[in-house]
PDB file of C-alpha atoms in Angstrom:
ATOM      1  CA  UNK X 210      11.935   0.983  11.178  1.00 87.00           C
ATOM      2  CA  UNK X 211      12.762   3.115   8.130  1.00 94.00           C
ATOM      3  CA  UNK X 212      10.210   3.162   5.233  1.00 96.00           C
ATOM      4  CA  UNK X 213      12.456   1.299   2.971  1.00 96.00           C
ATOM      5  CA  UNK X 214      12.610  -1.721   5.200  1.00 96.00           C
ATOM      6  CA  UNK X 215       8.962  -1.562   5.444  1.00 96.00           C
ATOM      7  CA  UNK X 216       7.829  -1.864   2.349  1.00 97.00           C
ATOM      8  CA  UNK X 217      10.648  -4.606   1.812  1.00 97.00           C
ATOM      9  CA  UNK X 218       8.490  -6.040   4.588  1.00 96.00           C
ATOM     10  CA  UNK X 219       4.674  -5.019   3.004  1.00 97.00           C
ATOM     11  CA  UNK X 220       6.019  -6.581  -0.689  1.00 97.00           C
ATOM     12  CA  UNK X 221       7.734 -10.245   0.965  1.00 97.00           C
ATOM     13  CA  UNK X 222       5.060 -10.808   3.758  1.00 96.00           C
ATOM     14  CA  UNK X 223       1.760  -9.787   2.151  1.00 96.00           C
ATOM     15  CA  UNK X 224       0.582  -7.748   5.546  1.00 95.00           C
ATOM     16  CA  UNK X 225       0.811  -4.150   6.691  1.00 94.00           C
ATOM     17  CA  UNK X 226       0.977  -3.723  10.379  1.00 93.00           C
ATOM     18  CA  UNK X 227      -0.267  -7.699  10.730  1.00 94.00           C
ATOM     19  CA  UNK X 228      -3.234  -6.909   8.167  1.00 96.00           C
ATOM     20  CA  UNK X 229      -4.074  -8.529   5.028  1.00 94.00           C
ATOM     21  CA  UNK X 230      -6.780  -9.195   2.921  1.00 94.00           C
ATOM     22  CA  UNK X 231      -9.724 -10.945   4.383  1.00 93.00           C
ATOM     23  CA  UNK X 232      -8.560  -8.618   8.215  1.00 96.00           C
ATOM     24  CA  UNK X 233     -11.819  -7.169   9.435  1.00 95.00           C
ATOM     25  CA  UNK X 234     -12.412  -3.073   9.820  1.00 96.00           C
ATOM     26  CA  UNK X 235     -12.443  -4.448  13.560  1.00 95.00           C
ATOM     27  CA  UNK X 236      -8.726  -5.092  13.133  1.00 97.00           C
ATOM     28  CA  UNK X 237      -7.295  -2.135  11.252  1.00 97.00           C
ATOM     29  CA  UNK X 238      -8.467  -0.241  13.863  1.00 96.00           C
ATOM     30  CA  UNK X 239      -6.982  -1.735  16.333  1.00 95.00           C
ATOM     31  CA  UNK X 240      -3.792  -1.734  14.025  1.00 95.00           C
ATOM     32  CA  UNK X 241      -3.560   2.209  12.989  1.00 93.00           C
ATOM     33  CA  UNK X 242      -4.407   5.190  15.305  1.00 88.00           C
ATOM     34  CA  UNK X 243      -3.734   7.348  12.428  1.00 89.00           C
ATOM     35  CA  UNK X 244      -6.648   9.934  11.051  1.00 91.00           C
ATOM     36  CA  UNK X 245      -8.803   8.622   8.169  1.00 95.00           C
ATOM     37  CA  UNK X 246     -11.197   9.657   5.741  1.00 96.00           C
ATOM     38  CA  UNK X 247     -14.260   7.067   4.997  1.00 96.00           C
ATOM     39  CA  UNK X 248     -16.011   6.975   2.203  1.00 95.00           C
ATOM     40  CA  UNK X 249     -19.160   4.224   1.783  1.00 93.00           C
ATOM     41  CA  UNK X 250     -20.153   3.465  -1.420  1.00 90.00           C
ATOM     42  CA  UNK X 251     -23.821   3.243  -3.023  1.00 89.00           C
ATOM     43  CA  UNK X 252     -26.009   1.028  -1.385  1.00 85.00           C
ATOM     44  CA  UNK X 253     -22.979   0.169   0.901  1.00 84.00           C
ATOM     45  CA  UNK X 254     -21.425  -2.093  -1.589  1.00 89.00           C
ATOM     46  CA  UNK X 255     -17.723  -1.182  -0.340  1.00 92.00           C
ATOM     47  CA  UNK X 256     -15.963   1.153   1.722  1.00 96.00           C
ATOM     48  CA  UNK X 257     -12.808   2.986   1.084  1.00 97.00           C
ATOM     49  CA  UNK X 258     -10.626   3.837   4.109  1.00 97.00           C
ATOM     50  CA  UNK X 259      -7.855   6.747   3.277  1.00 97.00           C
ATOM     51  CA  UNK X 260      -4.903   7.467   5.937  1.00 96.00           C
ATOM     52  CA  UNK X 261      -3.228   9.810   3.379  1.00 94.00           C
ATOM     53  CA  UNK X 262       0.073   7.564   2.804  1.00 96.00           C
ATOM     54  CA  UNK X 263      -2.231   4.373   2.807  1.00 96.00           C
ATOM     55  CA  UNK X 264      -6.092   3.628   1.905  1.00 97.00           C
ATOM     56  CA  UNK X 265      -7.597   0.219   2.624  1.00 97.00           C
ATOM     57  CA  UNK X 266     -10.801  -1.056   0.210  1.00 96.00           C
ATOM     58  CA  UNK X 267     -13.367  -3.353   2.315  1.00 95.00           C
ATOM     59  CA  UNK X 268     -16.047  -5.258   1.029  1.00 93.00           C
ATOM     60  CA  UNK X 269     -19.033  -6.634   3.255  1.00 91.00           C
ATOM     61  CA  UNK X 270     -19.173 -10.064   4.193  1.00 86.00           C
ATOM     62  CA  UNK X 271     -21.348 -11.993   5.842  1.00 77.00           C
ATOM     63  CA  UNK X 272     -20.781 -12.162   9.420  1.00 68.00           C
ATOM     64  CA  UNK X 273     -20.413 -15.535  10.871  1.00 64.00           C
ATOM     65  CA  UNK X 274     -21.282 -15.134  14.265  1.00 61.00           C
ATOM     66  CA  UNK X 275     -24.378 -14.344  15.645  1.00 56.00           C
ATOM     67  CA  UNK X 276     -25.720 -11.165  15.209  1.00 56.00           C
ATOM     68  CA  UNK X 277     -26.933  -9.018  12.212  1.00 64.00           C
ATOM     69  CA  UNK X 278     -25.687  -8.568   8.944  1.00 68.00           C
ATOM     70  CA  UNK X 279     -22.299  -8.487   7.769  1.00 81.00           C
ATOM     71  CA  UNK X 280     -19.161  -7.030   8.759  1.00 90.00           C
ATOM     72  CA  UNK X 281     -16.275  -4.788   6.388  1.00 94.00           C
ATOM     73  CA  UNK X 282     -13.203  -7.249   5.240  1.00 94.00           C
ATOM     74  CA  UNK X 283     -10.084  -5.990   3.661  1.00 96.00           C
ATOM     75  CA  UNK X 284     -10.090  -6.573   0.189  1.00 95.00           C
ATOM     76  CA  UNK X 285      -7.408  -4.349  -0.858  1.00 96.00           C
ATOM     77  CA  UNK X 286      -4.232  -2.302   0.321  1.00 97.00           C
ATOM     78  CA  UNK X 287      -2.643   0.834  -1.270  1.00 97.00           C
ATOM     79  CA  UNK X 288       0.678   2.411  -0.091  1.00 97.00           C
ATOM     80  CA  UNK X 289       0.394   5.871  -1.392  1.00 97.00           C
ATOM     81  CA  UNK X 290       3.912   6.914  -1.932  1.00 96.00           C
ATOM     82  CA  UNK X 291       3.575   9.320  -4.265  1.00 96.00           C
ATOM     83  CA  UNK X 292       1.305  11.560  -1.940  1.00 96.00           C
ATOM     84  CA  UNK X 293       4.507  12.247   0.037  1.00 95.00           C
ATOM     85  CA  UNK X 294       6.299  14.375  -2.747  1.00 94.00           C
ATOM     86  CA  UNK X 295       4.060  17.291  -2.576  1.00 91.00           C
ATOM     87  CA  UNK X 296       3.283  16.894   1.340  1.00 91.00           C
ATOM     88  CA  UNK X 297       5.642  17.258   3.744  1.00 85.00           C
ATOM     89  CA  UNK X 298       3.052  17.123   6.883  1.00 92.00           C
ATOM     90  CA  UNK X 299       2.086  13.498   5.694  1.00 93.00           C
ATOM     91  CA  UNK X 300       5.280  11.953   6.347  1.00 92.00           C
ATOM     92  CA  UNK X 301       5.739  13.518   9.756  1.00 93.00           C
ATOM     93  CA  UNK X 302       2.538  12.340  10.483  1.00 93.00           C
ATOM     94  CA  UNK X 303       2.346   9.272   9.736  1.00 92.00           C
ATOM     95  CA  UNK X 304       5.903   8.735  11.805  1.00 93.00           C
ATOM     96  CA  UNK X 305       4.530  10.218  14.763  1.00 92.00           C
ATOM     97  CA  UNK X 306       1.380   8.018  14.807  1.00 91.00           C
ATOM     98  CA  UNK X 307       3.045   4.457  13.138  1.00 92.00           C
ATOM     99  CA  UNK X 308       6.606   4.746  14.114  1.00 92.00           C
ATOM    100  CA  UNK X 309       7.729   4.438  10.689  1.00 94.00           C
ATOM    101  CA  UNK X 310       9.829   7.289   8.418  1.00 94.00           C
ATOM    102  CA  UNK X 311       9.504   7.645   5.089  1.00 95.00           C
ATOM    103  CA  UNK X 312      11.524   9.802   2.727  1.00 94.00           C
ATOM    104  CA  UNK X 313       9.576  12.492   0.558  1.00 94.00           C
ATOM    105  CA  UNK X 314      10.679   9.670  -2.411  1.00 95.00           C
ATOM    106  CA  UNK X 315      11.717   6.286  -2.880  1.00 96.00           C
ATOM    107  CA  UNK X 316      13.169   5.038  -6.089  1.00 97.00           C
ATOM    108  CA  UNK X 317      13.098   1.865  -7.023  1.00 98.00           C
ATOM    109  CA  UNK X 318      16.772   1.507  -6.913  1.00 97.00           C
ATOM    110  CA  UNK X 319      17.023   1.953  -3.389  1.00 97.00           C
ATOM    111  CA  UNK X 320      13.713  -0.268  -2.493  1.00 97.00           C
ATOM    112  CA  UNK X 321      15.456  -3.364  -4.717  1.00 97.00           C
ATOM    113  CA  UNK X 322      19.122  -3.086  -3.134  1.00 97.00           C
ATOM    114  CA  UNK X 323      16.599  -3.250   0.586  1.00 97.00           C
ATOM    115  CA  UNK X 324      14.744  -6.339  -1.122  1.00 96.00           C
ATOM    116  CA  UNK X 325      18.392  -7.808  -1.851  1.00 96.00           C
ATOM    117  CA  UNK X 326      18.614  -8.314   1.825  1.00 95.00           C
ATOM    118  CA  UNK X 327      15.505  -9.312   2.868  1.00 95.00           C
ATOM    119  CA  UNK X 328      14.837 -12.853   3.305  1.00 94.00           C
ATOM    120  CA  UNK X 329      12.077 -14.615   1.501  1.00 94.00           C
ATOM    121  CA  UNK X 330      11.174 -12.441  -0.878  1.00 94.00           C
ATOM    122  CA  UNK X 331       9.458 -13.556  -3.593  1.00 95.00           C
ATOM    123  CA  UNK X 332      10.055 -13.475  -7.721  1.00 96.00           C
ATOM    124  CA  UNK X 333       8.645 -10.449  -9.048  1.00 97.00           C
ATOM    125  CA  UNK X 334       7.063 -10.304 -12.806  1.00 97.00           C
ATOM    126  CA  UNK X 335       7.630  -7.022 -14.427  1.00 97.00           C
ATOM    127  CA  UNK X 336       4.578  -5.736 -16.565  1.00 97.00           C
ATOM    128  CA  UNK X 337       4.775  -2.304 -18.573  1.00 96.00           C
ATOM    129  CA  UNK X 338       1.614  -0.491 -17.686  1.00 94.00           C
ATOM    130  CA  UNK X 339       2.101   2.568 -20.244  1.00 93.00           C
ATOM    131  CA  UNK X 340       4.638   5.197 -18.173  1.00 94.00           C
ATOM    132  CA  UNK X 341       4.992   2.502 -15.759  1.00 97.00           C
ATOM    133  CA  UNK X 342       6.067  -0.789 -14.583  1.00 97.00           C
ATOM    134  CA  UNK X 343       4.535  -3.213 -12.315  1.00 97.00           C
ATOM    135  CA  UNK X 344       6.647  -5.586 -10.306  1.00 98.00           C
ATOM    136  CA  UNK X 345       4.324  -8.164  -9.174  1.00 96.00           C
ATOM    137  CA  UNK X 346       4.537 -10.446  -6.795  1.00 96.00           C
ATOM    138  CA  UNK X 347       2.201 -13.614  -7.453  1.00 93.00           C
ATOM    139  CA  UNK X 348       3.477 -15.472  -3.645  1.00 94.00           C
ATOM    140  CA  UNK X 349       2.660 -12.137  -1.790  1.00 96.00           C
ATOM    141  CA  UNK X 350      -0.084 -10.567  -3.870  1.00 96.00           C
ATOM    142  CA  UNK X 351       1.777  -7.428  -3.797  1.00 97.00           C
ATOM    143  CA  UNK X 352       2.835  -5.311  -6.575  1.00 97.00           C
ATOM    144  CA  UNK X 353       5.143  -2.247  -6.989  1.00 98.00           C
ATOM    145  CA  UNK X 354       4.221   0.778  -9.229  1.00 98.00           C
ATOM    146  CA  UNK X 355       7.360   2.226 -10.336  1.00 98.00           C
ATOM    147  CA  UNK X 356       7.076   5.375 -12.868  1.00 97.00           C
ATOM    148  CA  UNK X 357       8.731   4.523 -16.190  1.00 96.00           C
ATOM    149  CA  UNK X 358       8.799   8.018 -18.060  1.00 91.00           C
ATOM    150  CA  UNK X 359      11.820   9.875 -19.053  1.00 84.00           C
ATOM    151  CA  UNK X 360      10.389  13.344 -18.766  1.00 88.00           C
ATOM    152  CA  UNK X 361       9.142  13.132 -14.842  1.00 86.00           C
ATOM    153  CA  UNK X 362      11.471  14.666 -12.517  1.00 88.00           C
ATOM    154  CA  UNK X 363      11.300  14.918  -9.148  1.00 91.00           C
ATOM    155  CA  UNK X 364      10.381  17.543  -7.613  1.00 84.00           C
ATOM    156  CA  UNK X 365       6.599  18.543  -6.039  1.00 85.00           C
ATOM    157  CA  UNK X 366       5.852  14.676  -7.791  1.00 90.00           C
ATOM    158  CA  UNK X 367       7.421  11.511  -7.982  1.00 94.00           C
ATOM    159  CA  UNK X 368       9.963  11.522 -10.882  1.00 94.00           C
ATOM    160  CA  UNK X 369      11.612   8.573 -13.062  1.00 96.00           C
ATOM    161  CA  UNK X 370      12.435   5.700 -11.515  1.00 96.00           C
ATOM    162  CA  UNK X 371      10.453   6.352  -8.299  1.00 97.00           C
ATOM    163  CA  UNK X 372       8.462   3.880  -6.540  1.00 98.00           C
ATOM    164  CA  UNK X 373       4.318   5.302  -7.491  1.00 97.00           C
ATOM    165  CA  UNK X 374       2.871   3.191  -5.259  1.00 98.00           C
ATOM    166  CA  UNK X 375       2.118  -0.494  -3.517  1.00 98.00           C
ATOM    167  CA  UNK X 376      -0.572  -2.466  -4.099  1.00 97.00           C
ATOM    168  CA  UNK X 377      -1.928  -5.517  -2.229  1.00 96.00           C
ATOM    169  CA  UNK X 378      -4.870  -7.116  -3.760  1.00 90.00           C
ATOM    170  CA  UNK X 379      -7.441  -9.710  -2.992  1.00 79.00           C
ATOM    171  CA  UNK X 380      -6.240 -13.141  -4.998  1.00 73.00           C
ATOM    172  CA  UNK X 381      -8.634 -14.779  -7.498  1.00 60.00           C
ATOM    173  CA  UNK X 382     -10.654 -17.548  -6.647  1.00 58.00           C
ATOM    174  CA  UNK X 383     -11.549 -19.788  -9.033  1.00 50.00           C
ATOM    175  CA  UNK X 384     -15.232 -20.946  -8.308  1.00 50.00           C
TER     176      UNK X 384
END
């Protein structure tokens, strides 16, 4: 799989290698073999896993089993795409450990004419977010940072037009 059809995937389905918010740290292991970075955050209130293309945010919940304490749930996705402009060792990488090839950039262009031919994806609200936009995807709860600033070229960065990022993010619950 290309990394255009997967994040065509990531932005209909919701899920990233059959994780999603509420998947347990358990899990993600399982899922990615990749190298990480953890960092825990005061008191233990969240942990941030980075794989350098993607990070995963966790937040304790009680675990509902027997046995102590709580266990680390996905709470949050990120698809770093930007990362790969200035670091050529990342996407090699992260093909050699997931399978899955990703150009140094994406542009928007080429991730909507992939979307046009995926089935089920769902209707995306555009947002400006000052120097970018945000497609988001209420059905999915994924959204696509796409930079929206004449004077960025690509080069060592992301440039105009180019995909920033994805984001999948816990949904509100009203309570």
């Amino acid at each position: 799989m290309n990394g255009i059809e997967f994040l065509a995937s990531f932005l209909t389905a919701g899920e990233l290698y059959g994780l999603r918010v509420g998947s347990t740290l358990d899990e993600v292991d399982r899922a990615l073999s990749h190298r990480f970075v953890d960092v825990v955050g005061e008191g233990g209130a969240w942990l941030r896993r980075d794989y350098g293309l993607v990070e995963f945010a966790f937040n304790p919940e009680p675990n509902p089993g027997p046995g102590p304490g709580s266990e680390w749930v996905v709470a949050a996705v990120t698809v770093q795409l930007h990362r790969l402009a200035s670091d050529d060792g990342l996407a090699r990488s992260w093909a050699r450990s997931t399978g899955v090839a990703f150009p140094r950039c994406t542009s928007w262009e080429e991730l909507r004419e992939e979307l046009s031919r995926t089935h089920g994806v769902p209707e995306l609200k555009v947002t400006d977010q000052g120097g970018f936009l945000q497609y988001r995807a209420a059905a999915s709860h994924v959204s696509v940072i796409v930079v929206d600033d004449g004077d960025e070229e690509r080069g060592d960065r992301v440039g105009h037009g180019d995909v920033w990022s994805l984001d999948l993010w816990l949904p509100f619950r009203a309570g």
